[in-house]
Short mmCIF file of C-alpha atoms in Angstrom, two decimals:
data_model
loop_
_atom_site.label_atom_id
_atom_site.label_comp_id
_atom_site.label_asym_id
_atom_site.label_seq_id
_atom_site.Cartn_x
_atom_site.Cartn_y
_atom_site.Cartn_z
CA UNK A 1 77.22 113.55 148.48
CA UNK A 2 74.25 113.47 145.90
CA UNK A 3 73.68 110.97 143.96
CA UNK A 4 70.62 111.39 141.08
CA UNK A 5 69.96 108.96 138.71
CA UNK A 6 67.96 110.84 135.30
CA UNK A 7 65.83 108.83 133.39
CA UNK A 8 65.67 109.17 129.47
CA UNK A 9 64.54 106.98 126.28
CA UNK A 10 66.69 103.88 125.56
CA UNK A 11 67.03 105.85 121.64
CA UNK A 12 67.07 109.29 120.51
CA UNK A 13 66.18 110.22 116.97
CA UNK A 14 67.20 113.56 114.76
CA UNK A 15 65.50 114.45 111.53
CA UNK A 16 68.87 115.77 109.73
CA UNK A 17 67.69 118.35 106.69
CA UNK A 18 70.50 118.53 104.05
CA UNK A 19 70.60 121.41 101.51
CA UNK A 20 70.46 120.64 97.92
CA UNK A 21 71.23 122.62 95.04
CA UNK A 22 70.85 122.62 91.34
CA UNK A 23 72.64 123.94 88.56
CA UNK A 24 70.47 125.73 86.08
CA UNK A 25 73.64 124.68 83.16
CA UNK A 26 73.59 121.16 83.37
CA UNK A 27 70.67 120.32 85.42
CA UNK A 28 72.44 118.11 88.00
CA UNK A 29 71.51 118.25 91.91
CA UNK A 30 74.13 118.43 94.31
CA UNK A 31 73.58 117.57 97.78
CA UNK A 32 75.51 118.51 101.13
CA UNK A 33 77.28 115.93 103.25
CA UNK A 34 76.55 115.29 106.73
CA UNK A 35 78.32 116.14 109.34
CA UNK A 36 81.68 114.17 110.35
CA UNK A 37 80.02 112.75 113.47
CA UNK A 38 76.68 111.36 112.31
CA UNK A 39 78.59 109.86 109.54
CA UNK A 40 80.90 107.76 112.17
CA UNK A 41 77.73 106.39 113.66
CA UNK A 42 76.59 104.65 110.22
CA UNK A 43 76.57 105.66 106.28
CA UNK A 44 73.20 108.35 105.25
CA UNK A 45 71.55 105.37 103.71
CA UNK A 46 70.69 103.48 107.17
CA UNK A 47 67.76 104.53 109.27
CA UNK A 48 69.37 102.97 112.48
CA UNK A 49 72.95 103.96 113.24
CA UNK A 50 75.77 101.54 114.55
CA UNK A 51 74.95 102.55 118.07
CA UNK A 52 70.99 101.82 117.75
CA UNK A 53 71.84 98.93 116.48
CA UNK A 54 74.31 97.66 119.20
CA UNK A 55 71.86 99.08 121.93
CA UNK A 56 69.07 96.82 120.00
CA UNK A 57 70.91 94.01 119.90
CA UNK A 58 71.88 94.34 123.95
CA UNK A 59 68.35 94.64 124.97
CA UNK A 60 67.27 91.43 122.37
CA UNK A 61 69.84 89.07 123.48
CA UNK A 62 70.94 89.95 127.20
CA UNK A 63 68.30 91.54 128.39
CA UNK A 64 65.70 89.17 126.40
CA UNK A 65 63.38 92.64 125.46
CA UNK A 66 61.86 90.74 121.69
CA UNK A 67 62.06 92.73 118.83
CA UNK A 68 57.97 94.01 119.25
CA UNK A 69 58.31 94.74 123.08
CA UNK A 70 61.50 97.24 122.18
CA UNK A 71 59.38 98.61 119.40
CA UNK A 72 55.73 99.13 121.81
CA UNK A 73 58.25 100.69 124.35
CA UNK A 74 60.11 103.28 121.49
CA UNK A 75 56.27 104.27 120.57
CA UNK A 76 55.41 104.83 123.82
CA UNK A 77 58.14 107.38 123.98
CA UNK A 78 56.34 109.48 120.76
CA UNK A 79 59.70 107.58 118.32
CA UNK A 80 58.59 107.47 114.97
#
């Protein structure tokens, strides 16, 4: 038995493009949803999903990782 242990950054982030169209009668834009799943994780408006968030919270106040430490360690990882 083999057991490996991967290593990979605490978050993961995903530049989402939506398509956007507009009418040439009334002028109005129309955008495209986003998919079902990225939706469950937090409404379009929030930069952080529900899962970020949780995972944030768990490093802040179990693992006592301060707010600035979590964000030095994301930008050593190249997250924006």
């Amino acid at each position: 038995m083999v057991l490996r242990i991967s290593g990979q950054t605490p978050l993961k982030s995903t530049q989402h493009l939506l398509e956007r169209l507009r009418c040439n009668t009334c002028g109005s834009y129309f955008t495209a949803a986003l998919p079902e799943a990225i939706q469950q994780d937090g409404p379009a408006e929030q930069t952080y999903g529900y899962s970020a968030r949780a995972l944030m919270a768990i490093q802040k106040y179990f693992a006592g990782a301060p707010f600035y430490r979590q964000q030095t360690l994301q930008q050593l990882f190249g997250m924006p």
